[in-house]
Short mmCIF file of C-alpha atoms in Angstrom, two decimals:
data_model
loop_
_atom_site.label_atom_id
_atom_site.label_comp_id
_atom_site.label_asym_id
_atom_site.label_seq_id
_atom_site.Cartn_x
_atom_site.Cartn_y
_atom_site.Cartn_z
CA MET A 1 -43.68 -1.39 20.54
CA ARG A 2 -41.02 -0.26 22.98
CA ALA A 3 -38.30 2.15 22.01
CA LYS A 4 -34.74 2.08 23.24
CA HIS A 5 -34.01 5.41 24.90
CA LEU A 6 -31.70 7.06 27.37
CA LEU A 7 -33.36 8.11 30.61
CA GLY A 8 -31.71 11.41 31.39
CA THR A 9 -32.42 15.10 31.71
CA THR A 10 -33.22 15.54 28.02
CA THR A 11 -35.72 12.69 27.97
CA ILE A 12 -37.48 13.87 31.11
CA LEU A 13 -37.78 17.41 29.79
CA LEU A 14 -39.04 16.13 26.43
CA LEU A 15 -41.86 14.24 28.12
CA MET A 16 -42.93 17.49 29.78
CA ILE A 17 -43.00 19.62 26.60
CA PRO A 18 -46.50 21.04 26.00
CA LEU A 19 -48.22 20.30 22.71
CA SER A 20 -47.81 23.93 21.61
CA ALA A 21 -44.06 23.35 21.40
CA TYR A 22 -44.55 20.87 18.56
CA ALA A 23 -46.16 23.48 16.30
CA GLN A 24 -43.98 24.83 13.51
CA PRO A 25 -43.58 28.62 13.19
CA MET A 26 -45.81 30.15 10.55
CA SER A 27 -43.19 32.63 9.35
CA ASP A 28 -40.24 31.81 7.09
CA TRP A 29 -39.53 28.47 5.41
CA THR A 30 -37.29 26.73 7.91
CA SER A 31 -37.44 23.07 6.88
CA TRP A 32 -38.45 20.61 4.20
CA ALA A 33 -41.99 21.29 2.91
CA GLY A 34 -42.35 24.62 4.68
CA PRO A 35 -43.81 25.73 8.02
CA ASN A 36 -46.65 23.17 7.96
CA ARG A 37 -44.61 20.33 6.36
CA ASP A 38 -47.26 20.32 3.60
CA PHE A 39 -45.76 22.67 0.99
CA SER A 40 -48.27 25.41 1.82
CA VAL A 41 -48.16 28.92 3.20
CA GLY A 42 -50.64 31.74 3.72
CA LEU A 43 -50.36 35.08 1.98
CA PRO A 44 -51.05 38.53 3.41
CA SER A 45 -52.15 39.64 -0.05
CA GLN A 46 -52.43 37.81 -3.36
CA SER A 47 -52.09 41.03 -5.33
CA LYS A 48 -48.29 40.83 -5.16
CA ILE A 49 -48.15 37.64 -7.27
CA LEU A 50 -50.71 38.41 -9.97
CA ASN A 51 -47.90 39.54 -12.26
CA ARG A 52 -44.72 37.73 -13.27
CA PRO A 53 -41.76 38.27 -10.92
CA ARG A 54 -38.39 39.78 -11.75
CA LEU A 55 -35.06 38.01 -11.28
CA GLU A 56 -33.54 39.64 -8.20
CA TRP A 57 -30.27 37.71 -7.98
CA GLU A 58 -28.57 34.51 -9.12
CA HIS A 59 -25.98 32.39 -7.34
CA SER A 60 -23.83 29.56 -8.72
CA ILE A 61 -24.00 26.28 -6.77
CA GLY A 62 -23.03 22.64 -7.23
CA SER A 63 -24.92 19.38 -7.54
CA GLY A 64 -27.77 18.21 -5.35
CA HIS A 65 -31.51 18.23 -4.77
CA SER A 66 -31.58 19.74 -1.29
CA ALA A 67 -34.15 22.53 -1.04
CA VAL A 68 -33.32 26.00 0.29
CA VAL A 69 -34.43 27.11 3.77
CA VAL A 70 -35.00 30.71 4.88
CA GLU A 71 -35.14 32.50 8.21
CA GLY A 72 -35.19 36.28 8.57
CA ASN A 73 -32.78 37.84 6.08
CA ALA A 74 -30.76 34.65 5.58
CA CYS A 75 -31.12 31.69 3.26
CA TYR A 76 -29.17 28.45 3.44
CA CYS A 77 -28.28 26.04 0.65
CA GLN A 78 -26.42 22.72 0.49
CA PHE A 79 -24.64 21.20 -2.53
CA SER A 80 -21.59 19.22 -3.63
CA ARG A 81 -18.64 19.58 -5.94
CA GLY A 82 -16.85 16.30 -6.48
CA LYS A 83 -16.35 14.50 -3.17
CA THR A 84 -16.94 17.61 -1.06
CA GLU A 85 -20.25 18.95 0.23
CA TYR A 86 -20.81 22.63 0.97
CA VAL A 87 -23.25 24.48 3.20
CA GLN A 88 -23.69 28.20 2.56
CA ARG A 89 -25.48 31.06 4.22
CA LEU A 90 -26.50 33.80 1.78
CA ASP A 91 -27.99 37.23 2.30
CA LEU A 92 -31.59 36.93 1.18
CA LYS A 93 -31.70 40.44 -0.28
CA ASP A 94 -28.81 40.19 -2.73
CA GLY A 95 -27.43 36.63 -2.64
CA ARG A 96 -24.16 37.72 -1.03
CA LEU A 97 -22.18 34.89 0.60
CA VAL A 98 -22.09 35.30 4.40
CA TRP A 99 -20.28 32.06 5.29
CA GLU A 100 -19.42 28.70 3.80
CA ALA A 101 -18.63 25.37 5.45
CA SER A 102 -17.39 22.24 3.70
CA TYR A 103 -16.59 18.62 4.51
CA PRO A 104 -15.62 15.48 2.57
CA VAL A 105 -18.20 12.77 1.86
CA GLU A 106 -17.53 9.05 1.59
CA PHE A 107 -20.38 8.18 -0.77
CA ALA A 108 -21.10 9.30 -4.32
CA SER A 109 -23.96 8.64 -6.73
CA ASP A 110 -23.19 8.80 -10.43
CA ARG A 111 -26.83 9.33 -11.42
CA PHE A 112 -27.91 11.56 -8.53
CA PRO A 113 -24.87 13.43 -7.17
CA GLY A 114 -24.99 15.86 -4.27
CA PRO A 115 -27.01 16.09 -1.05
CA HIS A 116 -30.72 15.28 -1.27
CA ALA A 117 -31.94 16.03 2.27
CA THR A 118 -33.15 19.55 3.08
CA PRO A 119 -31.74 21.28 6.21
CA ALA A 120 -33.85 22.37 9.18
CA LEU A 121 -33.52 25.57 11.24
CA SER A 122 -34.28 26.03 14.94
CA ASN A 123 -32.86 27.90 17.93
CA GLY A 124 -29.88 29.31 16.07
CA ARG A 125 -28.89 25.98 14.57
CA LEU A 126 -28.96 24.63 11.02
CA VAL A 127 -29.24 20.83 10.95
CA THR A 128 -28.17 19.07 7.75
CA ALA A 129 -27.90 15.49 6.50
CA SER A 130 -25.25 14.64 3.91
CA ILE A 131 -25.49 12.12 1.08
CA ASP A 132 -23.37 9.67 3.11
CA GLY A 133 -25.68 9.83 6.13
CA GLU A 134 -23.91 12.21 8.50
CA VAL A 135 -26.09 14.64 10.47
CA ARG A 136 -24.49 17.97 11.43
CA ALA A 137 -25.59 21.02 13.39
CA PHE A 138 -24.14 24.41 12.39
CA ASP A 139 -24.16 27.67 14.31
CA VAL A 140 -26.16 29.92 11.96
CA SER A 141 -24.08 33.00 12.88
CA THR A 142 -20.63 31.57 12.26
CA GLY A 143 -21.04 28.37 10.24
CA ASN A 144 -19.11 26.43 12.88
CA ILE A 145 -20.09 22.76 13.34
CA GLU A 146 -21.49 22.24 16.86
CA TRP A 147 -21.97 18.48 16.62
CA ARG A 148 -22.21 15.66 14.13
CA VAL A 149 -23.59 12.13 14.16
CA ASP A 150 -22.57 9.50 11.60
CA LEU A 151 -25.67 7.36 11.03
CA ARG A 152 -23.65 4.61 9.36
CA ARG A 153 -21.20 4.07 12.18
CA LYS A 154 -23.53 4.77 15.09
CA PHE A 155 -26.75 3.10 13.91
CA ALA A 156 -25.54 0.72 11.16
CA THR A 157 -27.32 2.72 8.45
CA THR A 158 -26.76 1.29 4.97
CA ILE A 159 -26.72 4.08 2.40
CA PRO A 160 -29.11 3.40 -0.54
CA GLN A 161 -27.83 3.34 -4.11
CA SER A 162 -28.70 7.01 -4.70
CA GLY A 163 -27.56 8.23 -1.27
CA TYR A 164 -29.22 9.30 1.98
CA ALA A 165 -32.17 11.59 1.27
CA SER A 166 -34.49 11.91 4.29
CA SER A 167 -34.74 15.48 5.63
CA PRO A 168 -34.41 15.98 9.40
CA LEU A 169 -37.49 16.97 11.41
CA ILE A 170 -37.13 19.22 14.46
CA VAL A 171 -39.72 18.60 17.18
CA GLY A 172 -39.25 20.84 20.19
CA ASP A 173 -35.69 20.14 21.37
CA LEU A 174 -35.34 16.98 19.28
CA VAL A 175 -34.01 16.24 15.83
CA VAL A 176 -35.83 13.20 14.39
CA VAL A 177 -34.03 11.41 11.55
CA THR A 178 -34.72 8.11 9.83
CA THR A 179 -31.96 5.52 10.07
CA LEU A 180 -33.42 3.11 7.49
CA GLY A 181 -33.59 -0.06 9.58
CA LYS A 182 -32.13 -3.11 7.86
CA ALA A 183 -31.54 -1.64 4.42
CA GLN A 184 -30.37 -3.28 1.24
CA ARG A 185 -28.47 -1.45 -1.49
CA VAL A 186 -30.57 -2.90 -4.29
CA GLU A 187 -33.16 -1.54 -6.70
CA THR A 188 -36.11 -3.53 -5.35
CA GLU A 189 -36.69 -5.13 -1.96
CA ASP A 190 -39.08 -7.74 -0.57
CA PHE A 191 -40.49 -7.27 2.91
CA GLN A 192 -38.60 -8.97 5.73
CA PRO A 193 -39.87 -8.78 9.32
CA PRO A 194 -37.43 -7.06 11.68
CA ALA A 195 -35.23 -9.36 13.75
CA GLU A 196 -33.60 -8.96 17.14
CA GLY A 197 -30.60 -6.66 16.85
CA ASP A 198 -31.66 -4.97 13.59
CA PRO A 199 -30.89 -1.22 13.39
CA PRO A 200 -33.58 1.27 14.45
CA GLY A 201 -35.93 2.79 11.91
CA ALA A 202 -35.58 6.31 13.36
CA VAL A 203 -33.74 8.09 16.17
CA GLY A 204 -34.31 11.21 18.24
CA LEU A 205 -31.22 13.39 18.78
CA ASP A 206 -30.84 16.25 21.23
CA LEU A 207 -30.85 19.48 19.21
CA ALA A 208 -28.26 21.16 21.46
CA SER A 209 -25.72 18.33 21.65
CA GLY A 210 -26.56 15.58 19.13
CA ARG A 211 -26.83 13.08 21.99
CA THR A 212 -29.13 10.12 21.31
CA VAL A 213 -32.37 10.54 23.29
CA TRP A 214 -34.23 7.54 21.86
CA GLN A 215 -34.05 4.84 19.22
CA SER A 216 -37.25 3.48 17.72
CA PRO A 217 -37.75 -0.24 17.13
CA SER A 218 -36.49 -1.44 13.79
CA PHE A 219 -38.51 -0.85 10.63
CA ARG A 220 -37.52 -0.28 7.02
CA SER A 221 -37.65 3.47 6.49
CA SER A 222 -36.90 5.15 3.15
CA HIS A 223 -35.97 8.33 1.29
CA SER A 224 -39.21 9.89 2.51
CA SER A 225 -38.90 12.59 5.17
CA PRO A 226 -40.71 12.26 8.52
CA THR A 227 -43.58 14.62 9.24
CA LEU A 228 -45.34 15.69 12.43
CA ILE A 229 -49.11 15.56 12.88
CA VAL A 230 -51.42 15.97 15.87
CA VAL A 231 -54.31 13.49 16.22
CA GLY A 232 -56.69 14.78 18.86
CA LYS A 233 -54.14 16.18 21.25
CA LYS A 234 -51.45 13.60 20.62
CA PRO A 235 -48.37 14.41 18.50
CA VAL A 236 -47.24 11.70 16.10
CA VAL A 237 -44.17 11.54 13.86
CA CYS A 238 -45.20 9.78 10.65
CA VAL A 239 -42.78 7.98 8.36
CA HIS A 240 -43.57 6.67 4.88
CA GLY A 241 -41.40 3.57 5.02
CA MET A 242 -40.49 1.13 2.28
CA PHE A 243 -43.31 -1.22 3.28
CA ASP A 244 -45.34 0.50 6.00
CA LEU A 245 -46.67 3.80 7.22
CA VAL A 246 -45.35 4.14 10.75
CA GLY A 247 -46.46 6.39 13.61
CA ILE A 248 -43.89 7.20 16.32
CA ASP A 249 -44.33 8.90 19.68
CA PRO A 250 -41.90 11.87 19.43
CA ARG A 251 -41.48 11.93 23.20
CA SER A 252 -40.26 8.35 23.59
CA GLY A 253 -39.59 6.81 20.17
CA ALA A 254 -42.18 4.09 20.72
CA ILE A 255 -44.05 2.89 17.64
CA LEU A 256 -47.73 3.73 18.12
CA TRP A 257 -49.03 2.04 14.97
CA THR A 258 -47.99 0.58 11.63
CA HIS A 259 -50.01 0.19 8.46
CA ARG A 260 -48.78 -2.23 5.79
CA LEU A 261 -48.73 -0.65 2.33
CA ARG A 262 -46.86 -3.16 0.20
CA ASP A 263 -44.74 -6.31 0.36
CA ARG A 264 -42.41 -5.31 -2.47
CA ALA A 265 -40.95 -1.84 -2.97
CA SER A 266 -38.35 -0.06 -5.05
CA ASP A 267 -35.58 2.18 -3.79
CA ASN A 268 -37.49 5.35 -4.69
CA VAL A 269 -40.00 5.66 -1.85
CA ALA A 270 -39.73 9.42 -1.47
CA PHE A 271 -43.21 10.92 -1.06
CA THR A 272 -43.65 12.81 2.22
CA PRO A 273 -47.06 11.99 3.75
CA LEU A 274 -49.61 14.81 3.63
CA TRP A 275 -51.90 15.19 6.63
CA ASP A 276 -55.52 15.83 5.67
CA SER A 277 -56.65 17.05 9.09
CA GLU A 278 -60.29 17.57 8.10
CA ARG A 279 -60.68 13.88 7.30
CA GLN A 280 -58.00 12.66 9.73
CA GLN A 281 -56.09 10.79 7.03
CA LEU A 282 -52.57 10.57 5.69
CA ILE A 283 -52.20 10.75 1.91
CA ILE A 284 -49.25 9.24 0.05
CA SER A 285 -48.26 8.25 -3.47
CA HIS A 286 -45.66 5.85 -4.83
CA GLY A 287 -45.23 5.51 -8.58
CA TYR A 288 -42.78 2.64 -8.91
CA CYS A 289 -44.87 0.19 -6.90
CA ASP A 290 -47.84 0.74 -9.20
CA LEU A 291 -50.08 1.53 -6.22
CA GLY A 292 -50.74 5.17 -7.03
CA ALA A 293 -52.18 7.41 -4.31
CA GLN A 294 -53.65 6.13 -1.05
CA ALA A 295 -55.40 7.69 1.94
CA ILE A 296 -54.90 6.02 5.32
CA GLY A 297 -57.34 7.03 8.04
CA LEU A 298 -56.19 7.32 11.67
CA SER A 299 -58.13 7.20 14.91
CA GLU A 300 -57.17 6.84 18.58
CA ASP A 301 -59.22 5.85 21.59
CA GLY A 302 -57.65 5.49 25.02
CA GLY A 303 -54.23 4.72 23.61
CA HIS A 304 -55.56 2.21 21.07
CA TRP A 305 -54.79 3.24 17.49
CA THR A 306 -56.70 2.16 14.39
CA THR A 307 -55.62 2.58 10.79
CA LYS A 308 -57.57 1.79 7.63
CA GLN A 309 -57.27 2.47 3.93
CA ASN A 310 -59.95 5.00 3.06
CA TRP A 311 -59.29 4.94 -0.68
CA SER A 312 -56.70 4.36 -3.40
CA ASN A 313 -56.34 5.61 -6.96
CA ARG A 314 -53.65 4.50 -9.43
CA THR A 315 -54.16 7.57 -11.63
CA MET A 316 -51.72 9.64 -9.53
CA ARG A 317 -48.35 7.86 -9.44
CA ILE A 318 -45.70 10.24 -8.13
CA VAL A 319 -42.04 9.25 -8.24
CA TYR A 320 -39.74 12.13 -7.22
CA THR A 321 -42.00 15.19 -7.07
CA ASN A 322 -44.59 16.31 -4.52
CA ALA A 323 -48.32 17.05 -4.30
CA VAL A 324 -50.46 19.53 -2.38
CA ILE A 325 -53.98 19.63 -0.98
CA VAL A 326 -56.08 22.58 -2.17
CA SER A 327 -59.39 22.66 -0.30
CA ASP A 328 -60.49 19.05 -0.78
CA THR A 329 -58.46 18.27 -3.92
CA LEU A 330 -55.09 16.51 -4.06
CA VAL A 331 -53.05 17.94 -6.96
CA GLY A 332 -49.88 16.50 -8.48
CA THR A 333 -48.25 15.33 -11.71
CA SER A 334 -48.29 11.61 -12.38
CA ALA A 335 -45.05 10.18 -13.77
CA THR A 336 -46.57 8.26 -16.66
CA ALA A 337 -45.04 7.94 -20.15
CA ASN A 338 -46.66 11.32 -20.86
CA SER A 339 -46.88 13.32 -17.66
CA LEU A 340 -50.36 14.18 -16.40
CA LEU A 341 -51.66 16.88 -14.08
CA VAL A 342 -54.06 14.97 -11.81
CA GLY A 343 -56.62 16.11 -9.27
CA LEU A 344 -58.15 13.63 -6.82
CA ASN A 345 -61.08 14.11 -4.47
CA CYS A 346 -59.69 13.80 -0.92
CA LEU A 347 -63.05 12.54 0.35
CA ASP A 348 -63.30 9.36 -1.73
CA GLY A 349 -60.23 9.33 -4.00
CA SER A 350 -62.20 9.76 -7.21
CA THR A 351 -60.49 11.45 -10.15
CA ARG A 352 -61.59 15.05 -10.67
CA PHE A 353 -59.38 15.82 -13.67
CA ARG A 354 -56.53 14.45 -15.78
CA LYS A 355 -54.80 16.94 -18.05
CA ARG A 356 -51.75 16.86 -20.30
CA GLY A 357 -49.54 19.87 -20.87
CA LEU A 358 -47.24 19.84 -17.83
CA THR A 359 -44.06 17.85 -17.31
CA ASN A 360 -43.22 16.39 -13.89
CA ALA A 361 -43.62 19.25 -11.45
CA ASN A 362 -43.31 20.34 -7.83
CA PHE A 363 -45.99 22.46 -6.18
CA ILE A 364 -46.41 25.14 -3.52
CA ARG A 365 -49.88 26.13 -2.34
CA LEU A 366 -50.21 29.85 -1.64
CA ASP A 367 -53.59 30.12 0.11
CA GLN A 368 -55.89 28.74 -2.62
CA SER A 369 -53.52 29.43 -5.54
CA LEU A 370 -50.67 27.31 -6.91
CA MET A 371 -47.04 27.90 -7.84
CA ILE A 372 -45.90 25.08 -10.14
CA LEU A 373 -42.27 24.41 -11.12
CA GLU A 374 -41.77 21.89 -13.91
CA ASP A 375 -38.58 19.84 -14.08
CA GLU A 376 -37.33 21.76 -17.13
CA GLY A 377 -37.58 25.06 -15.26
CA MET A 378 -40.95 26.42 -16.36
CA LEU A 379 -42.63 28.29 -13.49
CA ARG A 380 -46.42 28.65 -13.61
CA TYR A 381 -48.89 30.44 -11.35
CA GLY A 382 -52.67 30.09 -11.25
CA THR A 383 -55.68 28.56 -9.56
CA LEU A 384 -57.72 25.37 -9.76
CA SER A 385 -61.03 24.94 -11.53
CA GLU A 386 -63.30 21.91 -11.84
CA ASN A 387 -61.43 20.99 -15.01
CA GLY A 388 -57.88 21.55 -13.85
CA PHE A 389 -55.37 24.38 -13.64
CA VAL A 390 -56.20 27.94 -14.76
CA GLN A 391 -52.92 29.68 -15.52
CA ARG A 392 -52.33 33.39 -14.81
CA TRP A 393 -48.75 33.58 -16.05
CA GLN A 394 -45.65 31.53 -16.81
CA LEU A 395 -41.91 32.22 -16.63
CA GLN A 396 -38.92 30.22 -17.83
CA THR A 397 -36.33 29.98 -15.05
CA SER A 398 -32.90 28.35 -15.36
CA ALA A 399 -32.78 25.82 -18.21
CA ASN A 400 -31.05 23.22 -16.00
CA LYS A 401 -32.95 20.42 -14.25
CA THR A 402 -35.16 21.79 -11.47
CA TRP A 403 -36.04 18.71 -9.45
CA THR A 404 -36.28 20.56 -6.15
CA VAL A 405 -39.37 22.10 -4.53
CA PRO A 406 -39.02 25.91 -4.64
CA THR A 407 -38.98 27.96 -1.44
CA TRP A 408 -41.36 30.81 -0.67
CA ASN A 409 -40.54 33.67 1.69
CA ASP A 410 -42.71 36.77 1.89
CA ARG A 411 -42.31 38.32 -1.57
CA ARG A 412 -39.59 36.02 -2.91
CA LEU A 413 -39.48 32.64 -4.56
CA LEU A 414 -36.17 30.74 -4.50
CA VAL A 415 -35.67 28.27 -7.35
CA ARG A 416 -32.86 25.73 -7.33
CA SER A 417 -31.71 24.05 -10.50
CA LYS A 418 -28.82 21.68 -11.15
CA THR A 419 -26.19 24.44 -11.00
CA THR A 420 -27.96 27.68 -10.06
CA LEU A 421 -29.97 29.24 -7.25
CA GLN A 422 -32.27 32.04 -8.45
CA ALA A 423 -34.28 34.51 -6.35
CA PHE A 424 -37.40 35.98 -7.94
CA ALA A 425 -39.07 39.02 -6.39
CA PHE A 426 -42.74 39.95 -6.56
CA ASP A 427 -43.03 43.76 -6.34
#
């Protein structure tokens, strides 16, 4: 499918970017889901986390579910108080406020207040997306706004009932954001084929200026954040849309492939696809549609793309948390009446274990170990066994709701709750 794009200097340069430029840096935690966009990071030594950490500092914040990003000695958080959103840069060592920027927002959610999208860092810029769908780029040194793009006014984005939530993805000199396509502010939607003149599903913005480089064809995107994968030698931006998995060429905005997942979906399609590179498949989960977890295989031959469902398993039904791949096991908590820790075999989707004892939780994979943060603030560390999770230690963090994936940086773990940001140090 053809994309609408502007043929100019930025587009020409983008087409010439080598594949190495699409790789995310392995240091720091500069965007949603970490350096690999899969909630994982390597460790120089596991010895530093065998014991419980100490609370290094604590910082009061407002509402929101936006995760914290870190680069060097700085961390950045985003939150709201009333009808105003705030972006702050803090000193990573002691939590000291370095700068603060604020702006009014035109949308509010009674049930889920505050920003939901996680910022992204690159080339001295912090790119954010507010709850009302405005994308901004801040100078990381000063906090000054360099540019802003209102998705509602420029691309006819309709804000969902709980607010805009998709985290921006930086690919080379581009910022890729979803623009939702023809959205409806309702709880549940039925599939409608895109029509001529419908809004784009995603757009590529120039990182330096915010100028529109390309607009993809229309498709119904969602709360889920785009992710970048490389199939063979070809980069693909993947979007878990309301009804389809969609693959976009990051250099032009053209849709390379679509894979229909469902014909009826609820507002809460939020799971970021995980790329299982060993088996060349994307893994997703969606609890409200009763489909559970699915693995969609990808292959490409001479520009012809093929997708197929490799497996599905309704045991893992994730609503607002994440999952990780540890070796060949997908691990997450299923949002059933009584929450379950579930492990699925990535090869065939079979269930390896189902265990009670954890509430809904977010995960970070540290090499082959796991950091687990439950929604009531319990932090757990351990490893996997054939029968489930083997815990080394646990620690109660802030008692407020912790619905946000924690952030790892070297020897620190940053935990965001409803009103507090805590930094834990591993000595």
